[in-house]
XYZ file of C-alpha atoms in Angstrom:
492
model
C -14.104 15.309 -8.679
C -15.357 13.751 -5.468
C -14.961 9.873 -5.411
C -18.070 8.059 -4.096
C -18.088 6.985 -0.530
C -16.313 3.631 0.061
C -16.737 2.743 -3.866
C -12.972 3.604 -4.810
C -11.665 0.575 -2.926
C -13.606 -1.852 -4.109
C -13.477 -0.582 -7.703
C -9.666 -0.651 -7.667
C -9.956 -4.026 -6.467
C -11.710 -5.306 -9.339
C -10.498 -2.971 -11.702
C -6.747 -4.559 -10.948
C -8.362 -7.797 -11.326
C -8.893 -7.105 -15.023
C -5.582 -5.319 -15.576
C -3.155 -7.698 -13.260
C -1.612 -9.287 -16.237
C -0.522 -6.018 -17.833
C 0.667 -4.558 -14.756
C 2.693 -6.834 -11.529
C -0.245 -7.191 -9.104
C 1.252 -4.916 -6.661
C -1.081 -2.584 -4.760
C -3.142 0.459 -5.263
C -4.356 3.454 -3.791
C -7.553 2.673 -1.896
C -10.651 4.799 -0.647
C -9.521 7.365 1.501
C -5.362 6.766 0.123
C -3.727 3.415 0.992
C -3.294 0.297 -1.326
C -4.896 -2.991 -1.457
C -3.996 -5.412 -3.991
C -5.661 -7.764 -6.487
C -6.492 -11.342 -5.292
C -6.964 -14.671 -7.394
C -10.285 -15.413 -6.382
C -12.409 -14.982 -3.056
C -10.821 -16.848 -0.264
C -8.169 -18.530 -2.121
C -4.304 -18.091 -1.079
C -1.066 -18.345 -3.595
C 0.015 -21.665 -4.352
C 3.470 -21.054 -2.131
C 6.982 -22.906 -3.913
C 7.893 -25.785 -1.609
C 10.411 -23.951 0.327
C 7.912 -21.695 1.871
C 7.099 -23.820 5.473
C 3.347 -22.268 6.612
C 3.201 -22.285 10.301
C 0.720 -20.692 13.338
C 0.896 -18.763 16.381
C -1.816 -18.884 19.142
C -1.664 -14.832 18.962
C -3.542 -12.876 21.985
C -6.404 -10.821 20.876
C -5.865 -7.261 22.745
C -2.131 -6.824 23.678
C -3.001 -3.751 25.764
C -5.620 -4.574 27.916
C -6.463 -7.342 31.075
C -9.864 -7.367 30.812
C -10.954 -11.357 30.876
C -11.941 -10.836 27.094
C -8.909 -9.552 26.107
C -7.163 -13.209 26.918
C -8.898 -14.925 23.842
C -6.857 -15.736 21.177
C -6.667 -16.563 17.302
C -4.628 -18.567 14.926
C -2.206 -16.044 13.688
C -0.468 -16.973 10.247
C 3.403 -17.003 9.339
C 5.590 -18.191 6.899
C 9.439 -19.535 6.926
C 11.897 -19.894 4.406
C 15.169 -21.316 5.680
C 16.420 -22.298 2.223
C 19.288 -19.299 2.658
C 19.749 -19.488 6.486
C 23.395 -20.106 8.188
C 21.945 -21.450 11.079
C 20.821 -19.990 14.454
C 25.083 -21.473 15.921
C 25.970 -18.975 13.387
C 24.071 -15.584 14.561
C 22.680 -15.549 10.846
C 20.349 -12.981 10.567
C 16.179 -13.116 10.275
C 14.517 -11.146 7.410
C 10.937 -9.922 8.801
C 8.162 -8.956 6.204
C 5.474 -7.284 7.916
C 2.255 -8.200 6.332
C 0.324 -5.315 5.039
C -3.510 -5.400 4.600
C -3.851 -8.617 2.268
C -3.478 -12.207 2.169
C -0.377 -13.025 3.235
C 0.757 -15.466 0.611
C 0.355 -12.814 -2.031
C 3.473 -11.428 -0.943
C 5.623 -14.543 -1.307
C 7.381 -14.545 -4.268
C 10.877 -13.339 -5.732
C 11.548 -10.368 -3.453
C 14.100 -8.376 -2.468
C 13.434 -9.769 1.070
C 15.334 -13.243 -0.706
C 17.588 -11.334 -1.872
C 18.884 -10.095 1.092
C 18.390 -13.327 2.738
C 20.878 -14.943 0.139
C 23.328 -11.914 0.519
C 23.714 -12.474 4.573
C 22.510 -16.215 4.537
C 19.717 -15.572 6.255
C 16.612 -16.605 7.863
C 13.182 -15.312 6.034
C 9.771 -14.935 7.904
C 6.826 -13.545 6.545
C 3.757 -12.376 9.185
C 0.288 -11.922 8.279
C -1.571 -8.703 9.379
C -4.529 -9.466 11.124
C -7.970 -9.235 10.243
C -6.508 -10.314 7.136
C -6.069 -13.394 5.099
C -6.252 -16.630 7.735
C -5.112 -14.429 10.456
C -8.871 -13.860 11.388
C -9.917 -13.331 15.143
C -12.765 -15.074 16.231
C -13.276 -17.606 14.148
C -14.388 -16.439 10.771
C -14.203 -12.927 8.592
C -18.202 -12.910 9.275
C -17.499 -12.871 13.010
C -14.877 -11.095 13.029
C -16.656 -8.023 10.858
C -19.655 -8.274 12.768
C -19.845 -5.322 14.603
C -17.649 -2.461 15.942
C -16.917 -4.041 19.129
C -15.640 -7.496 17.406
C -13.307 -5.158 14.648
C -11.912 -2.941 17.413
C -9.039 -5.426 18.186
C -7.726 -4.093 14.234
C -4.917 -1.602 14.689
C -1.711 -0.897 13.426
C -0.566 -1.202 17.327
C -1.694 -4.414 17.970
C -0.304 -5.642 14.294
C 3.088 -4.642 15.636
C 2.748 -6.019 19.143
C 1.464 -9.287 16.824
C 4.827 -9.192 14.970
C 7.074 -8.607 18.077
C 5.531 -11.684 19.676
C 6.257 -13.808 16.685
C 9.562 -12.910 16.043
C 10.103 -13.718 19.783
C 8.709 -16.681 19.297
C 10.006 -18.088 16.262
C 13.613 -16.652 17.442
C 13.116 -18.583 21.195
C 12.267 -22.214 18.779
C 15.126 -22.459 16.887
C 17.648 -21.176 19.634
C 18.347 -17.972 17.477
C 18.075 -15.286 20.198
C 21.669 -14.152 19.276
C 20.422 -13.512 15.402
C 19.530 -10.165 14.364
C 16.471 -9.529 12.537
C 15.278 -6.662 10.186
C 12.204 -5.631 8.940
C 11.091 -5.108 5.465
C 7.694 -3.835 4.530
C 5.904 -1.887 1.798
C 3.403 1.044 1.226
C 1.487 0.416 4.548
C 4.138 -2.308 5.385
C 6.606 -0.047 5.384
C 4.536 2.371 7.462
C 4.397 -0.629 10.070
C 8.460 -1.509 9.531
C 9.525 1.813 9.980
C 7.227 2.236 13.230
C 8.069 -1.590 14.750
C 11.788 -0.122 14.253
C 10.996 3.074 16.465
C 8.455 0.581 18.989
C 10.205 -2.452 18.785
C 14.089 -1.633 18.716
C 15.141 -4.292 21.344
C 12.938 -6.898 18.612
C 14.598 -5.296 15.271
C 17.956 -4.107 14.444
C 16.991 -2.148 11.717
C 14.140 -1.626 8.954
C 13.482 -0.766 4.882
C 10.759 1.170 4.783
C 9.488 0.802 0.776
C 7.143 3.560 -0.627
C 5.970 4.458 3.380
C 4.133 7.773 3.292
C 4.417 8.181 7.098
C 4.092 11.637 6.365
C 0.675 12.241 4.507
C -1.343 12.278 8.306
C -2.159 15.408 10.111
C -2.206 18.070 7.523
C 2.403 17.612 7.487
C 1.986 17.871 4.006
C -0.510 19.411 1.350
C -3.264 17.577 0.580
C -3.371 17.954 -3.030
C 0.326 15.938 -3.143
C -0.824 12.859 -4.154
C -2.829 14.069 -7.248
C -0.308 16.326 -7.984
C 2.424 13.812 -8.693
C -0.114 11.979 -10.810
C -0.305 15.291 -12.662
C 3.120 15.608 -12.922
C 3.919 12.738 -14.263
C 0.926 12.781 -16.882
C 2.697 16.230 -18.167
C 5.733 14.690 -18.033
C 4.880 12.200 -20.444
C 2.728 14.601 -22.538
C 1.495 18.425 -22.249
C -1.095 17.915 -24.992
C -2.022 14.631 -22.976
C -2.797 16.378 -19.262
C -4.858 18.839 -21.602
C -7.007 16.611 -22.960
C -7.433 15.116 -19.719
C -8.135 18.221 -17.846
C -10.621 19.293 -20.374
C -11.802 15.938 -20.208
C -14.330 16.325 -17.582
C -16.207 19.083 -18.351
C -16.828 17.606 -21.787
C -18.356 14.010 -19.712
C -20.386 17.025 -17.594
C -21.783 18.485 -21.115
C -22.784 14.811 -22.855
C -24.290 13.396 -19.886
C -26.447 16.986 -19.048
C -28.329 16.151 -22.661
C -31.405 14.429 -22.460
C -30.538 10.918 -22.826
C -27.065 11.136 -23.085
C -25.771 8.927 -20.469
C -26.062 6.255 -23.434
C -24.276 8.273 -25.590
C -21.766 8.022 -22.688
C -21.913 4.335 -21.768
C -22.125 3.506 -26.196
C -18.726 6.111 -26.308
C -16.960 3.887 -23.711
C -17.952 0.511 -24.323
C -19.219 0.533 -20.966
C -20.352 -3.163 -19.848
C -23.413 -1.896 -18.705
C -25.087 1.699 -19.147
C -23.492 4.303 -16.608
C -26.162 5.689 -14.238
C -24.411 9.020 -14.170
C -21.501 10.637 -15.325
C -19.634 10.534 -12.210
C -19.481 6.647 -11.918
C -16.996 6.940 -15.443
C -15.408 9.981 -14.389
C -14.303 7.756 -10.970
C -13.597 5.251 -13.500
C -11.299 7.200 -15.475
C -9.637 9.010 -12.320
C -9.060 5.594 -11.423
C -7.165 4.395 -14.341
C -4.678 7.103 -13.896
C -4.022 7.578 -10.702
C -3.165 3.542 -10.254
C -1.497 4.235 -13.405
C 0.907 6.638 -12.509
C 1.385 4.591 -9.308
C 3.074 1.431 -10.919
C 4.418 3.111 -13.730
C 7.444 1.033 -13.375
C 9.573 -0.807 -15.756
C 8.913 -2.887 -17.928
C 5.776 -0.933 -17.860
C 5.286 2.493 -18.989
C 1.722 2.755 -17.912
C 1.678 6.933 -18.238
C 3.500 6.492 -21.824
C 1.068 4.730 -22.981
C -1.766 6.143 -21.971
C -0.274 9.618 -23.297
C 0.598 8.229 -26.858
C -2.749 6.569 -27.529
C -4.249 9.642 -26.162
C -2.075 11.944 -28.566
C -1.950 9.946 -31.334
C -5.894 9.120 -31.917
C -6.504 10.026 -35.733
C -6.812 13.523 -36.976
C -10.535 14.917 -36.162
C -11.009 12.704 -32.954
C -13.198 14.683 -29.911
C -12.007 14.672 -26.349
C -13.472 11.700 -25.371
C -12.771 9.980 -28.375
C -9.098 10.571 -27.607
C -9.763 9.679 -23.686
C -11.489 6.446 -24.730
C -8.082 5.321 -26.722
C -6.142 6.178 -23.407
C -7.875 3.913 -21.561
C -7.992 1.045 -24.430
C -4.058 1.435 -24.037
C -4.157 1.024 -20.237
C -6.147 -2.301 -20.645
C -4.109 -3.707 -23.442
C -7.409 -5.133 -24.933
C -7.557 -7.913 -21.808
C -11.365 -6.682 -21.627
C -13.884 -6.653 -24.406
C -16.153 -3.942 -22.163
C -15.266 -1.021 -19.419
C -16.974 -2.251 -15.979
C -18.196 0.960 -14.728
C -19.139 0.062 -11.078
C -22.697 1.839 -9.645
C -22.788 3.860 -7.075
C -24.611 1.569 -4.963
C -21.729 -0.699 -4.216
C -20.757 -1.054 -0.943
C -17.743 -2.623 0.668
C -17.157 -3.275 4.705
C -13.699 -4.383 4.521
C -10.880 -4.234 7.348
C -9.007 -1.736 5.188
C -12.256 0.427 5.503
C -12.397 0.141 8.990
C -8.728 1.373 9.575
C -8.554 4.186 7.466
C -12.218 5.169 9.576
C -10.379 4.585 13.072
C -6.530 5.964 12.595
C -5.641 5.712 8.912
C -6.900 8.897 8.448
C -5.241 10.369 5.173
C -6.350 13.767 4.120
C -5.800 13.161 0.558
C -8.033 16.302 -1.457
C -7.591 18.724 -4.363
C -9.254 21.706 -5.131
C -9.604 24.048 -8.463
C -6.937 24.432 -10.689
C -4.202 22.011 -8.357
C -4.407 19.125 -10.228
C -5.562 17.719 -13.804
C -8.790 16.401 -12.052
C -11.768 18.171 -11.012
C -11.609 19.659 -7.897
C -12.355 17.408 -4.712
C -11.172 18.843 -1.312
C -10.955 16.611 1.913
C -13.986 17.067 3.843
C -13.636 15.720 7.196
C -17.122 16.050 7.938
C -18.549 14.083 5.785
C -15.846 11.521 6.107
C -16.449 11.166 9.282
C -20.509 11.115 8.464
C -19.603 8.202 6.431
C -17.206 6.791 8.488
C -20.277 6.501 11.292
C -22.421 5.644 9.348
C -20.906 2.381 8.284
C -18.824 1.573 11.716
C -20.847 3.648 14.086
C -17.591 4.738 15.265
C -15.993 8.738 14.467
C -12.054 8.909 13.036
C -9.287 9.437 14.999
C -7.856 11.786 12.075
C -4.393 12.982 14.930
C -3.925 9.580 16.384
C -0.827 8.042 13.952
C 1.477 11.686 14.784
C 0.391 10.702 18.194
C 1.712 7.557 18.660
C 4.566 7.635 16.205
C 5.582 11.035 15.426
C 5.471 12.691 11.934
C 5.603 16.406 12.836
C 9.157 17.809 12.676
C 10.153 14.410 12.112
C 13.592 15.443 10.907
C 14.348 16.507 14.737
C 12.448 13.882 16.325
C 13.976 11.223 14.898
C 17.077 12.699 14.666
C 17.151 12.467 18.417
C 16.513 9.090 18.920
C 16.086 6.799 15.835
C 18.629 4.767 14.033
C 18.806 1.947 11.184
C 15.772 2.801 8.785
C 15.795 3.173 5.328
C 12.904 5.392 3.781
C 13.095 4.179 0.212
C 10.708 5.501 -2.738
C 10.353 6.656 -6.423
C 9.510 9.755 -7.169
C 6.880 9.426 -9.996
C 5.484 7.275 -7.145
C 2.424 9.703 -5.589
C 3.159 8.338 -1.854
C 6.294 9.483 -2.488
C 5.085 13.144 -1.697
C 4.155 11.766 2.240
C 7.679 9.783 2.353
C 10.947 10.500 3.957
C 12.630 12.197 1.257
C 16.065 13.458 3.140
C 18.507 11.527 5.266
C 17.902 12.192 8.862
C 21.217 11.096 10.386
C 23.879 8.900 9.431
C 21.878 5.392 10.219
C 18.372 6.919 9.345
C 18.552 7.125 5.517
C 16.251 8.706 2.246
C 17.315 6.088 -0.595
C 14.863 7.595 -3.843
C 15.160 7.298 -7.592
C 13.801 10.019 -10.159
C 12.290 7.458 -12.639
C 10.426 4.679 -9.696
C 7.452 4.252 -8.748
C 5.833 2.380 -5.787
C 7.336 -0.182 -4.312
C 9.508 -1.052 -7.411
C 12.544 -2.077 -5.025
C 10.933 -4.539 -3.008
C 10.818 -6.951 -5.679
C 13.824 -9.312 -6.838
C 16.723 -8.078 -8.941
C 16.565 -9.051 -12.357
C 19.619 -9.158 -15.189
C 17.022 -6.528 -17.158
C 16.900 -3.875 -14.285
C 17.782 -0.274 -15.457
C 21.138 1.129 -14.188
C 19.221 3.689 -11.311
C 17.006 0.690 -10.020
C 20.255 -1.823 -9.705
C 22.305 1.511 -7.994
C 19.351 1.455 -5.418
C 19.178 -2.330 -4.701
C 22.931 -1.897 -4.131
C 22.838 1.208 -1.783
C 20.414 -0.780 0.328
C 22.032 -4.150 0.431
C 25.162 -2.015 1.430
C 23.063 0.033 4.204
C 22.101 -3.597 5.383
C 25.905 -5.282 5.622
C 27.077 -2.105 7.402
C 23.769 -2.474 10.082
C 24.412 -6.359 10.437
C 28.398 -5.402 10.820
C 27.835 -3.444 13.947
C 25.596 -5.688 15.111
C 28.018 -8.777 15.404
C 30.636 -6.480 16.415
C 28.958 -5.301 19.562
C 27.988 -9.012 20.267
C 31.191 -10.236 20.013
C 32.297 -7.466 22.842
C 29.534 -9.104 24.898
């Protein structure tokens, strides 16, 4: 089933903006593979608690470059929390977030990132990525998504070069050169903790790399992973569940080939408005699983549920009866009508423009690989698309250029140190993460039963026993890092 161009972002975005409440606004798979999360309301940041201090950087534009233009400069966005720290006479160590593609202030909040900082007394600093959030070259979002040229500046590169000069920064203020300071990111801020680690070692000691599919670039892995796991964990939960979903679409294909059936459709699934063909519901529905076996993490059991509403519809209910009662169980009744988006939508974001420069995930499916309909990756016509919204043509081998990803066991085993690659398996970016240790420093922590990005967020008393044996590996991982740190120092 191929996903309109550009619409799958956006309609995850509002989609999660309907189901936030029944599932931790965490992030989802976007367009062409990576997440973006839900936000309160257009423009508007989290209230932060009072011991979050917002602060800004005069950041430099183009890192790379000394062309006169290159020298202008924005006000770049970061947060402190010192409500843990020793103090910089102590050496007490500096916990980075790297901002992913959202609002910065979304991420504040009871994370494992304060948890570590309470652990080792230490400092906490959250960075915004830029292009997003307040962190806006020239001026404004309208100026700064004007054109090609003006969005250029937007790459994972200069986002890291952004966070090295911060850290230097903020470390050079309060005297705390002698403090060592690890990264922490998720999904595509893990992506950018694990690379600063390998870029930036003489900025970071070390780096947990959450749910980081560093891996899913370049053809490394197959395509079809991604929709696989969602399969997986569908049949997992319930063989006469994938079933109905498999059969599912050829049975939408049937209604809406009727003459006047695509108000059968649209009256079937409470649509909000009538569908305009059956594709916009069947990228509805592909939707609602695939973010769905994404955060199926406790306390939610997003699959489950689906699966049992699906299975247990009463005796005599059709396919898309039974699909219908699925996706009623994925809402939890928070909307009285399905908001099937049109096909006309369009959304120039900064998440579209990376993953149309050197995002580039092949993420595709063809007969009989997944419970979908088949959809391989077509790299022509993303790149048609891709120039015809940007005017620019993907990069689709740039990331394995400039940070490695093919025979990455060997690579980094030559040279890295002090990451964690950390996932859950019934995550589907776990398929493009580091799923084996590398060496002794460079480290696969996983659990069977997570999903994405579960361990980034605070422990809680009501944690299962697997999630609280990973929070502890980690923390442990971190003391023995920190350890060798000050013992080297103190030979200095």
């Amino acid at each position: 089933m191929e996903v309109p161009s550009f619409q799958l972002w956006l309609m995850l975005l509002l989609l999660v903006a309907v189901t936030a409440s029944a599932v931790h606004p965490r992030k989802l798979i976007s367009r062409h593979g990576l997440p973006t999360r839900f936000k309160p309301s257009s423009g508007e940041s989290f209230q932060l608690p009072p011991e979050y201090q917002i602060h800004y950087y005069t950041q430099t534009l183009d890192h790379f470059n000394y062309k006169p233009e290159s020298y202008a400069t924005f006000q770049h966005r970061y947060i402190l929390n010192y409500k843990y720290w020793g103090g910089a006479n102590t050496s007490s160590p500096v916990f980075v977030y790297t901002g992913e593609e959202d609002d910065v202030t979304y991420d504040v909040e009871e994370n494992f990132i304060t948890d570590l900082a309470a652990r080792f007394n230490g400092l906490v600093l959250y960075i915004e990525h830029r292009y997003y959030g307040e962190s806006m070259p020239f001026g404004s979002e309208d100026e700064a998504f004007r054109n090609a040229s003006t969005l250029g500046y937007l790459t994972s590169q200069q986002a890291l070069a952004d966070y090295a000069q911060i850290i230097t920064y903020v470390r050079k203020n309060l005297s705390a050169e002698n403090s060592p300071v690890i990264a922490l990111g998720a999904s595509y801020g893990g992506m950018l903790a694990a690379w600063f680690r390998l870029k930036y070692p003489h900025v970071i000691i070390g780096a947990l790399a959450s749910s980081s599919p560093i891996l899913y670039f370049d053809d490394i892995i197959p395509q079809n992973g991604y929709h696989s796991v969602v399969t997986k964990d569908f049949r997992d939960a319930s063989e006469s569940c994938y079933n109905t979903i498999k059969q599912s679409w050829s049975e939408i294909d049937r209604i809406a080939a009727e003459p006047n059936r695509l108000l059968t459709l649209s009256n079937k699934f409470n649509t909000c408005s009538p569908i305009n063909s059956s594709q916009e519901l069947k990228s509805y529905l592909e939707i609602m699983y695939v973010s769905g076996a994404q955060y199926d993490n406790p306390p939610y059991h997003i699959v489950e549920d689906v699966c049992r509403a699906i299975d247990n519809a009463p005796k005599g209910t059709d396919i898309l009866g039974r699909i219908f009662a699925g996706i009623n169980a994925r809402l939890l009744g928070r909307t009285s009508c399905h908001k099937i988006f049109s096909d006309e939508l369009s959304n120039k974001s900064a998440w579209d423009w990376q993953t149309c420069t050197e995002i580039v995930m092949p993420i595709g499916y063809g007969n009989n690989e997944t419970m979908f309909e088949a959809s391989p990756f077509n790299m022509k016509k993303y790149t048609e698309e891709c120039v015809e919204t940007f005017g620019i043509v993907p990069r689709p081998h740039w990331i394995t250029t400039e940070f490695g990803g093919h025979d990455i066991k060997t690579v980094l085993g030559r040279f890295a140190s002090n990451i964690i690659f950390s996932n859950g398996l019934r995550d589907p970016y776990s398929i493009g993460g580091v799923l084996e240790d590398i060496s002794d420093s460079v480290v696969a922590i996983y659990t069977e039963k997570g999903a994405h990005c579960l361990d980034t967020f605070s422990a809680s008393p009501d944690d299962p026993e697997w999630l609280v044996a990973q929070h502890d590996k980690e923390m442990k991982t971190v003391a023995v890092w920190i350890a060798q740190y000050y013992a080297k120092l103190s030979t200095m």
